[in-house]
XYZ file of N, CA, C and O in Angstrom:
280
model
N -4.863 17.110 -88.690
C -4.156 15.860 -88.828
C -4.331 15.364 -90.252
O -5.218 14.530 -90.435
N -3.670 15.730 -91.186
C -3.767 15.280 -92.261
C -4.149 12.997 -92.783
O -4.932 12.374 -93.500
N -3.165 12.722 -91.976
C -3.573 11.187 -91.966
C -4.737 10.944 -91.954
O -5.187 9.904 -92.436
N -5.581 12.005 -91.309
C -7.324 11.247 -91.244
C -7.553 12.127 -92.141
O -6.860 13.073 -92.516
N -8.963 11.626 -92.595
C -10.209 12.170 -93.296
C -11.018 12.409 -92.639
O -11.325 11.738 -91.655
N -11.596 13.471 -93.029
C -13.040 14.297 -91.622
C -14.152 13.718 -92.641
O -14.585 13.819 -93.788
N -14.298 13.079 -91.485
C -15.681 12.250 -91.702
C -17.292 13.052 -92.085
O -18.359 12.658 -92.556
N -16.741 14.395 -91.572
C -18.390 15.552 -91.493
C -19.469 15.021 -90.635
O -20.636 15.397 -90.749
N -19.180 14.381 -90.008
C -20.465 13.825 -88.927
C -19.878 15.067 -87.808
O -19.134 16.045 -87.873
N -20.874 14.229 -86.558
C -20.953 15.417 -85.197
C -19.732 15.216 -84.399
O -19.353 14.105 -84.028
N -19.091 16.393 -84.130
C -17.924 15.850 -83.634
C -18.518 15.004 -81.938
O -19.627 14.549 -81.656
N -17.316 15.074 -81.153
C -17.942 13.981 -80.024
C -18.098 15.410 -79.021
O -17.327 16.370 -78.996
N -19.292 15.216 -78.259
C -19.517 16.199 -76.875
C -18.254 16.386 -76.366
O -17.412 15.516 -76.590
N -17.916 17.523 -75.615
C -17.286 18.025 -74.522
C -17.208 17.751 -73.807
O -16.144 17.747 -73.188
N -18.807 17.125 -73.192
C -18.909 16.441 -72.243
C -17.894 14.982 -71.847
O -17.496 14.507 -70.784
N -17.728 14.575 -73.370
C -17.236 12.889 -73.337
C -15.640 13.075 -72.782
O -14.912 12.496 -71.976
N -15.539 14.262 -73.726
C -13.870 14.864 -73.467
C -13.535 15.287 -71.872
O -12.679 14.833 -71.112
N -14.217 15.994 -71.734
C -13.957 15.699 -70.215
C -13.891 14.734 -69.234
O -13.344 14.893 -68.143
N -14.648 13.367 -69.752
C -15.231 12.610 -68.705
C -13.736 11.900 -69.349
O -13.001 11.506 -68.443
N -13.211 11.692 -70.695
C -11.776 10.801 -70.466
C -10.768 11.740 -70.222
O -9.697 11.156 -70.053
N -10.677 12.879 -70.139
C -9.276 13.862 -69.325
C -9.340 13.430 -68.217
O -8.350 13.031 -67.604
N -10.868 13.431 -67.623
C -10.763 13.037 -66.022
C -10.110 11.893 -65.642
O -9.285 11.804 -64.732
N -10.586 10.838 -66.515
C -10.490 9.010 -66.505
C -8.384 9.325 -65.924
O -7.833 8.913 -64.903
N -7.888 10.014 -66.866
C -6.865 9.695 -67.432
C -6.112 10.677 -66.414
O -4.957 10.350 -66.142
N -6.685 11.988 -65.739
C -5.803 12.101 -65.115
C -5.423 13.485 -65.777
O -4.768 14.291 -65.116
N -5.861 13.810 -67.200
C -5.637 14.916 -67.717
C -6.674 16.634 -67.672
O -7.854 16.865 -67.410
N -5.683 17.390 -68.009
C -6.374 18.728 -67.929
C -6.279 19.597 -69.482
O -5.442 20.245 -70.109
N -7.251 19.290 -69.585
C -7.539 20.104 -71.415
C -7.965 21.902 -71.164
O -8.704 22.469 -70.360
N -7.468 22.175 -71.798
C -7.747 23.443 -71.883
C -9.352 23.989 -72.799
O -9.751 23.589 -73.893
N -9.743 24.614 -72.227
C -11.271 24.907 -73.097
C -10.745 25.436 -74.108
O -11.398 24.710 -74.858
N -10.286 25.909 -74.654
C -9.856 26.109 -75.721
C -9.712 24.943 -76.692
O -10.175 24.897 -77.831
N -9.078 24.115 -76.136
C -8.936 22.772 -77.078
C -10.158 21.861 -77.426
O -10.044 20.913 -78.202
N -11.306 22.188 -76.826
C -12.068 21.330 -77.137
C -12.751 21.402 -78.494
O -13.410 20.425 -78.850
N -12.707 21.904 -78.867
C -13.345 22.007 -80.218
C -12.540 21.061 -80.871
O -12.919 19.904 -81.058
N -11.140 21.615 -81.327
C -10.366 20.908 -82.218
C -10.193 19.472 -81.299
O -10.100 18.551 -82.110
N -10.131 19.045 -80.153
C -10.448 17.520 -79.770
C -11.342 16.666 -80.045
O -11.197 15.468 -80.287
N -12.655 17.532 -79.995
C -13.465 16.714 -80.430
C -13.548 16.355 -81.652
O -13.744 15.145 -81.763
N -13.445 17.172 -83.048
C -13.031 16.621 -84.038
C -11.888 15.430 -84.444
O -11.702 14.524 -85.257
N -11.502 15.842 -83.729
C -9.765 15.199 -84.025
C -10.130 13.397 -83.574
O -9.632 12.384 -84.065
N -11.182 13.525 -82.463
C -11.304 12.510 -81.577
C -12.691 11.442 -82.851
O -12.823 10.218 -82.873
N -13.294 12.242 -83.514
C -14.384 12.358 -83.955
C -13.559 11.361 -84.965
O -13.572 10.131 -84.905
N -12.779 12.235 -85.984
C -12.238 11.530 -87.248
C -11.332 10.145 -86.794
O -11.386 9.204 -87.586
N -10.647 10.006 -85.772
C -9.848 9.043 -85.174
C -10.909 7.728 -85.408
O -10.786 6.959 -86.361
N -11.812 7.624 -84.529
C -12.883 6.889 -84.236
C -13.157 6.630 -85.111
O -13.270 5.404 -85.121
N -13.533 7.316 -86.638
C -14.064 6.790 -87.768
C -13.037 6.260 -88.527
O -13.493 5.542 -89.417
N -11.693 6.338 -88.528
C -10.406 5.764 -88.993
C -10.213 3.782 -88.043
O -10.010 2.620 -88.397
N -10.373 4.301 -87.189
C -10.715 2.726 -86.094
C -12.160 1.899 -86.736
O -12.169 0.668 -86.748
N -13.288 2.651 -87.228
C -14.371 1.777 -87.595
C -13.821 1.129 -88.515
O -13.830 -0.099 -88.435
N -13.058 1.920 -89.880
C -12.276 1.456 -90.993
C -11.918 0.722 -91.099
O -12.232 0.025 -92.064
N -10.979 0.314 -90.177
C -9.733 -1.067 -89.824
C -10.394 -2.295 -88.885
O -10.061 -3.478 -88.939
N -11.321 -1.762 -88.094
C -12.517 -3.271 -87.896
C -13.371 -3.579 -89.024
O -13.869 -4.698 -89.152
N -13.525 -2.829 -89.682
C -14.754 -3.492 -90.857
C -13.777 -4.155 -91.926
O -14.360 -4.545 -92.938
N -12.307 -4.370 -91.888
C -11.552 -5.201 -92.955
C -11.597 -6.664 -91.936
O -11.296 -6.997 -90.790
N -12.299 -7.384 -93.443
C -11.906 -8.677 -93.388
C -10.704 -9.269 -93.782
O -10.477 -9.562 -94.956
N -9.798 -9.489 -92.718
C -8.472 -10.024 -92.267
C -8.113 -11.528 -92.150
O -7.045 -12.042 -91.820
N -9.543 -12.218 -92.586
C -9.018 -13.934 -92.672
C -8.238 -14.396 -93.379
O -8.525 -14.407 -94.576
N -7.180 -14.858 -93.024
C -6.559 -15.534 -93.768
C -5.337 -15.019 -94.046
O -4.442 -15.657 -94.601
N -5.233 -13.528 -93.569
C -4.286 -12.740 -93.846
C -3.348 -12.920 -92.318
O -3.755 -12.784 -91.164
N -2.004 -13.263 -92.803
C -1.266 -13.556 -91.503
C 0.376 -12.476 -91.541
O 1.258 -12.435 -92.399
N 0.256 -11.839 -90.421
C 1.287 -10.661 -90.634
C 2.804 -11.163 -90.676
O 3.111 -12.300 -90.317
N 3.497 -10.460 -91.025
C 5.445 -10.682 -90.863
C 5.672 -11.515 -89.824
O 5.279 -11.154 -88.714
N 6.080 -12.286 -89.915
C 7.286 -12.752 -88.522
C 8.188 -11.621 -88.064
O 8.542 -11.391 -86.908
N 8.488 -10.979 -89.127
C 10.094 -10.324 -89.036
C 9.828 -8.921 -89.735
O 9.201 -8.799 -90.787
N 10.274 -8.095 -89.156
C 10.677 -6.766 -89.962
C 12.011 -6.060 -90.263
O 12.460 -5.423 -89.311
N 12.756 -6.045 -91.430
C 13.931 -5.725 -91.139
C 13.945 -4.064 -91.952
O 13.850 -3.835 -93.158
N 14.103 -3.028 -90.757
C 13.769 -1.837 -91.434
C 15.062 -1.435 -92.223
O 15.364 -0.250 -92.366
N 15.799 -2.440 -92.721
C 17.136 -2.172 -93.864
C 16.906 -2.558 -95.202
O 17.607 -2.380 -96.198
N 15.498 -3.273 -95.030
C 15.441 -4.089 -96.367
C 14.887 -2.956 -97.116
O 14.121 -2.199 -96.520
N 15.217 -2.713 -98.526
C 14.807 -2.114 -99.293
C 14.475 -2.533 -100.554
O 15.423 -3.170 -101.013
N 13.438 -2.456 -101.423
C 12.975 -2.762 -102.707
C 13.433 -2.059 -103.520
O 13.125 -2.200 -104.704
């Protein structure tokens, strides 16, 4: 996934991956777990990112007009 940055920490257990396929209803292939857990790994550290911005004061669009161009 290019959008993230690999953080190099531990990716997340197998174990965890299984316990939300189950939650959810899904069936992962063992094969996939490797690259999930990373994938799941760097996600999570992209989410710490965007809670640790201080956002006071900052107030979003009313409006988006995807025609407007600069």
């Amino acid at each position: 996934m290019a959008y993230l940055r690999s953080t190099g920490g531990d990716p997340v257990p197998p174990d965890r991956i299984r316990a939300l396929a189950s939650l959810f209803g899904l069936s992962v292939p063992v094969d996939d777990f490797d690259t999930l857990s990373v994938a799941l790994r760097d996600q999570l550290a992209s989410i710490a990112q965007l809670e640790a911005l201080n956002l006071a004061g900052v107030t979003p669009l009313p409006a988006f007009d995807p025609r407007w161009h600069e």
